[in-house]
Amino acid sequence: MSERLIVIGGGGAGTATATIAKRLNPKLKVTLFTEFPDIAYSPCGIPFVHGREIDKFESLFLSTVDRYVEDGLDMRMETAVTDIDLARGTITSRNTHEGFDKLAICTGWTWEKPKVPGANLEGLHYVKDIRAAMEFDKELDSMKRIVVYGGTPIGVEMAGNLAHRGLQVEFIDEGPWALSELLDPDVAEPVHESLTKRGVTLRFGTRVEEFIGDGNGRVRAVSTTDGQIECDAVIVCLHKIPSAQLAEAAGLKLGTTGAIMVDERMRASEPNVWAAGDVVEVPHGLSMIPIRGLTGSHAYAQGRTAAFDIAGQDLKYDPVWIPWGMVAGDYTIGGFSIGETLATAMGVPYVVAKGVGVSRARYFPGATRTNVKLLAEPDTLKIIGAQIHGGEGVKERADFLAFAAKRGATLHDLAWMENIYSPPIGALFEPVAIAAQNGLAALRDKAAA
Amino acid sequence: MSERLIVIGGGGAGTATATIAKRLNPKLKVTLFTEFPDIAYSPCGIPFVHGREIDKFESLFLSTVDRYVEDGLDMRMETAVTDIDLARGTITSRNTHEGFDKLAICTGWTWEKPKVPGANLEGLHYVKDIRAAMEFDKELDSMKRIVVYGGTPIGVEMAGNLAHRGLQVEFIDEGPWALSELLDPDVAEPVHESLTKRGVTLRFGTRVEEFIGDGNGRVRAVSTTDGQIECDAVIVCLHKIPSAQLAEAAGLKLGTTGAIMVDERMRASEPNVWAAGDVVEVPHGLSMIPIRGLTGSHAYAQGRTAAFDIAGQDLKYDPVWIPWGMVAGDYTIGGFSIGETLATAMGVPYVVAKGVGVSRARYFPGATRTNVKLLAEPDTLKIIGAQIHGGEGVKERADFLAFAAKRGATLHDLAWMENIYSPPIGALFEPVAIAAQNGLAALRDKAAA
């Protein structure tokens, strides 16, 4: 009889594990369980449909259930798994047991719920499921004032997009500036400007104390440390929590972050069990401290790693350097690893190299300023983090720097890197090199002083 | 008495050498000679002003002579140097000798002249000097039909831009496809399409046999192996020739390419003489074969290297991996090091990894296809070259890949690189990683067959 793989979860990690394992080993019998009716859509696109930058939710679907079935997968849609029995090698779903030889747990994450009165009122919306987003989008048509609560990337995207749609947006964040767990204040500044320009009211250092109902079980206002704010709905964008309950109940080890511990092949603590995506933790390349809550591309890559191992092929998942990037308002920001704020909080010593360049020859139409800040180890000058903001090329530079850091590149390497100079696409001086050169010059001056 | 540096040449290499040497050693007396009346403009922008993508030639000036004088440089404008006497430590200019302690030769390049009858007729235009370009631009207003001769990058830029301006453009190239000394035919194909769409008539494999005059010393037609073509002017864009005559006459060693030989500090073959820019040759990172005729950013970086050494500071110029990129018609192309055509011509063994991705989530407005072709060493799978074409991010990816290749990155490293997924700026799969993964899969299939 052919070997049987059960995958729990239909997000990036789950679909990658299932489809790649099947492709690498066509004899494998692969069953994928998901509690949702849809598969293979891009949740990351949801804010932009709300903001009408993308025309319709249907555009976010990348594939169909039928396509997966055609590829030979047994797809169990709208089917929650309620128990895992590792000793017997079974899962329970709809009160039925199903056996597996290999199991991949890709149960993802859920939003942290606010721990204040009124958190169960209707009108508190969480951005995740596309069907819920479609319903909410219709409701938005008759709404005027929205509170976005939580300075996380999705919170910032939702605030910018809802303002773009013409709604009055109140952005409430306990942090001192936008994305304060990720971003340095100098990079947050243009983000604030851009959100404000879109009409978003920013309230930092503000805590929600209560969600106030209208008497019919629906939110009508938010009571905050900065006063009461009337609203038609609240978008809650606090932290992501790993959905590790099933795995924990099955006896799998969780790590310090509350996510499933896995090795470099995405194997969990028991034999024949893999886990991938937002439900696992992986080591950070710089600190080797376990972290979680990464991106869709990380989830997919982890699923692929699990699939390779499941199919008996050799692929290891390296510690992550986490290039990241997003559009906040109309402003693009990004980076990799840590910024100054996080380095300071973690007690990581660093030197800074900062520079500003342009994305094209400065006289060429469309040229934008590109700001680069590099963090480097004081002794070796190896780069350990970066924050980039500006118009074009933020994503490509962040990817590049994460790759370079992983391979031990120093400020010297970056300062004298070769770069393309061609007026419509690149300036004489590459912004990354400018930053590194400035940093080296500052160190020379400091040494000379 | 303070030390005296003479710099010959006011292009990227010359200005970098002069200004950086002065900045690093303010006591240095720096004199810069240039035969032209202008300094510090961007010749690379000229085709785009002709094409009216940039509004005016004045935009191309990045600085003024006065600024250099304020910075303490002795600027000798419109002053050709006619002789160098290394034994005496003097140069001759306007029949006067001037002494130097250190000399930097940054005399650049000139265009190859066609070796056929009529090559001295008026109306043959060479794209280089901005004043000549300004004059020519006025003439263009009353012209209708232009021949561009030579499938070099500037030739392609001129053809695309003059067509954009509404002129009838005949593009004549001896090569079998556009940029055939640089580009592979699969990448040339979309370039041809884009140029054709702009209205350029392409004539490849075509040689000019004679420039035909109008009886008044001005070109009126071009006789080619593909027939006679009437025209109002001819833009000649053949090869770049290093302007090494002065250096050679002074007894400096030239290399196999006809350019000045320099070491990694840009020192020429005699003491106290440096050279930088298009007049020197430097080793290619892959083959270590000397090459020349690189870009403005290379010229600047070489000038900086010379300046560091002149000022007694430690900086070495590494062998080059030559990231390059340009807009051809409306299409962006780029790469680094070599493509398949050049690898084959050089007898360099390689495997190919090809892939197509998108620059943003595929459903996001503005997403463009990004095609990546990587060349790798068959045994180590270290990358040795790339060609990239598509819309956004070509320059950044080419810079990245040149950097990665220099540090020995392999297809494995690129296949599993981390990448940013954020709908407005990056897709789930990075095009470079897709190419590397495809290449590895093809190698696995081949090994299994």
mmCIF file of C-alpha atoms in Angstrom, chain A residues 295-414:
data_model
loop_
_atom_site.group_PDB
_atom_site.id
_atom_site.type_symbol
_atom_site.label_atom_id
_atom_site.label_comp_id
_atom_site.label_asym_id
_atom_site.label_seq_id
_atom_site.Cartn_x
_atom_site.Cartn_y
_atom_site.Cartn_z
ATOM 1 C CA THR A 295 5.785 36.077 5.929
ATOM 2 C CA GLY A 296 3.906 34.087 3.317
ATOM 3 C CA SER A 297 7.110 33.474 1.417
ATOM 4 C CA HIS A 298 8.694 32.026 4.541
ATOM 5 C CA ALA A 299 5.656 29.789 5.085
ATOM 6 C CA TYR A 300 5.865 28.537 1.526
ATOM 7 C CA ALA A 301 9.620 27.884 1.750
ATOM 8 C CA GLN A 302 9.191 26.007 5.034
ATOM 9 C CA GLY A 303 6.452 23.891 3.465
ATOM 10 C CA ARG A 304 8.764 23.121 0.586
ATOM 11 C CA THR A 305 11.506 22.082 3.000
ATOM 12 C CA ALA A 306 9.114 19.728 4.803
ATOM 13 C CA ALA A 307 7.975 18.307 1.449
ATOM 14 C CA PHE A 308 11.544 17.625 0.351
ATOM 15 C CA ASP A 309 12.229 15.685 3.556
ATOM 16 C CA ILE A 310 8.900 13.845 3.360
ATOM 17 C CA ALA A 311 9.867 12.778 -0.168
ATOM 18 C CA GLY A 312 13.327 11.734 0.993
ATOM 19 C CA GLN A 313 15.166 14.594 -0.669
ATOM 20 C CA ASP A 314 17.863 16.667 0.917
ATOM 21 C CA LEU A 315 16.993 20.293 1.703
ATOM 22 C CA LYS A 316 17.700 22.209 4.865
ATOM 23 C CA TYR A 317 15.974 25.364 6.025
ATOM 24 C CA ASP A 318 18.545 27.939 7.030
ATOM 25 C CA PRO A 319 18.224 30.389 9.889
ATOM 26 C CA VAL A 320 16.318 33.414 8.641
ATOM 27 C CA TRP A 321 17.508 36.963 7.980
ATOM 28 C CA ILE A 322 13.987 38.106 7.196
ATOM 29 C CA PRO A 323 13.938 40.594 4.390
ATOM 30 C CA TRP A 324 10.669 42.502 4.706
ATOM 31 C CA GLY A 325 8.958 45.296 2.855
ATOM 32 C CA MET A 326 5.594 46.933 2.483
ATOM 33 C CA VAL A 327 3.793 49.989 1.222
ATOM 34 C CA ALA A 328 2.584 52.210 4.038
ATOM 35 C CA GLY A 329 0.252 54.867 2.695
ATOM 36 C CA ASP A 330 2.060 55.757 -0.507
ATOM 37 C CA TYR A 331 5.466 55.152 0.941
ATOM 38 C CA THR A 332 7.593 52.044 0.554
ATOM 39 C CA ILE A 333 9.593 50.777 3.517
ATOM 40 C CA GLY A 334 11.592 47.639 4.084
ATOM 41 C CA GLY A 335 14.692 46.134 5.529
ATOM 42 C CA PHE A 336 16.019 42.919 6.961
ATOM 43 C CA SER A 337 16.832 41.489 10.352
ATOM 44 C CA ILE A 338 16.884 44.254 12.954
ATOM 45 C CA GLY A 339 16.889 48.035 13.128
ATOM 46 C CA GLU A 340 18.429 50.267 15.766
ATOM 47 C CA THR A 341 15.448 50.080 18.099
ATOM 48 C CA LEU A 342 15.434 46.293 18.181
ATOM 49 C CA ALA A 343 19.232 46.073 18.351
ATOM 50 C CA THR A 344 19.200 48.348 21.372
ATOM 51 C CA ALA A 345 16.378 46.399 22.990
ATOM 52 C CA MET A 346 18.243 43.141 22.403
ATOM 53 C CA GLY A 347 21.550 44.538 23.613
ATOM 54 C CA VAL A 348 23.192 43.886 20.249
ATOM 55 C CA PRO A 349 26.141 46.257 19.731
ATOM 56 C CA TYR A 350 26.222 47.928 16.325
ATOM 57 C CA VAL A 351 27.550 50.775 14.222
ATOM 58 C CA VAL A 352 25.298 52.636 11.803
ATOM 59 C CA ALA A 353 25.929 53.513 8.158
ATOM 60 C CA LYS A 354 23.377 55.842 6.605
ATOM 61 C CA GLY A 355 22.946 57.319 3.168
ATOM 62 C CA VAL A 356 20.457 58.736 0.720
ATOM 63 C CA GLY A 357 20.565 58.055 -2.998
ATOM 64 C CA VAL A 358 18.210 58.122 -5.932
ATOM 65 C CA SER A 359 16.529 55.278 -7.763
ATOM 66 C CA ARG A 360 17.326 56.666 -11.231
ATOM 67 C CA ALA A 361 19.551 59.465 -12.466
ATOM 68 C CA ARG A 362 18.301 62.409 -10.464
ATOM 69 C CA TYR A 363 17.213 64.263 -13.604
ATOM 70 C CA PHE A 364 15.245 61.307 -14.945
ATOM 71 C CA PRO A 365 11.441 61.402 -14.599
ATOM 72 C CA GLY A 366 10.258 59.076 -11.844
ATOM 73 C CA ALA A 367 13.477 59.202 -9.821
ATOM 74 C CA THR A 368 12.791 58.839 -6.094
ATOM 75 C CA ARG A 369 14.982 59.186 -3.053
ATOM 76 C CA THR A 370 16.126 55.908 -1.556
ATOM 77 C CA ASN A 371 17.218 56.036 2.094
ATOM 78 C CA VAL A 372 19.411 53.243 3.379
ATOM 79 C CA LYS A 373 20.460 52.582 6.952
ATOM 80 C CA LEU A 374 22.780 49.657 7.595
ATOM 81 C CA LEU A 375 23.652 48.176 10.973
ATOM 82 C CA ALA A 376 27.003 46.403 11.272
ATOM 83 C CA GLU A 377 28.966 44.575 13.945
ATOM 84 C CA PRO A 378 31.408 47.101 15.457
ATOM 85 C CA ASP A 379 34.475 44.849 15.180
ATOM 86 C CA THR A 380 34.001 42.887 11.944
ATOM 87 C CA LEU A 381 31.758 45.448 10.192
ATOM 88 C CA LYS A 382 29.597 42.547 9.009
ATOM 89 C CA ILE A 383 26.095 43.811 8.280
ATOM 90 C CA ILE A 384 23.447 42.599 10.708
ATOM 91 C CA GLY A 385 20.388 44.622 9.747
ATOM 92 C CA ALA A 386 19.018 47.348 7.515
ATOM 93 C CA GLN A 387 16.100 49.689 7.098
ATOM 94 C CA ILE A 388 15.352 51.146 3.688
ATOM 95 C CA HIS A 389 12.722 53.607 2.642
ATOM 96 C CA GLY A 390 11.828 55.462 -0.495
ATOM 97 C CA GLY A 391 10.246 54.767 -3.812
ATOM 98 C CA GLU A 392 11.650 52.144 -6.109
ATOM 99 C CA GLY A 393 13.752 49.064 -5.469
ATOM 100 C CA VAL A 394 13.200 48.703 -1.717
ATOM 101 C CA LYS A 395 12.164 45.061 -1.976
ATOM 102 C CA GLU A 396 15.065 44.100 -4.242
ATOM 103 C CA ARG A 397 17.611 45.844 -2.012
ATOM 104 C CA ALA A 398 16.223 44.271 1.157
ATOM 105 C CA ASP A 399 16.339 40.805 -0.425
ATOM 106 C CA PHE A 400 19.897 41.492 -1.557
ATOM 107 C CA LEU A 401 21.069 42.725 1.834
ATOM 108 C CA ALA A 402 19.540 39.756 3.671
ATOM 109 C CA PHE A 403 21.365 37.460 1.256
ATOM 110 C CA ALA A 404 24.613 39.384 1.664
ATOM 111 C CA ALA A 405 24.365 39.431 5.470
ATOM 112 C CA LYS A 406 23.776 35.686 5.573
ATOM 113 C CA ARG A 407 27.072 35.292 3.713
ATOM 114 C CA GLY A 408 28.990 37.640 5.995
ATOM 115 C CA ALA A 409 29.228 40.715 3.770
ATOM 116 C CA THR A 410 30.819 43.755 5.410
ATOM 117 C CA LEU A 411 30.436 47.507 5.009
ATOM 118 C CA HIS A 412 33.627 47.381 2.929
ATOM 119 C CA ASP A 413 32.100 44.865 0.535
ATOM 120 C CA LEU A 414 29.011 47.036 0.093
#
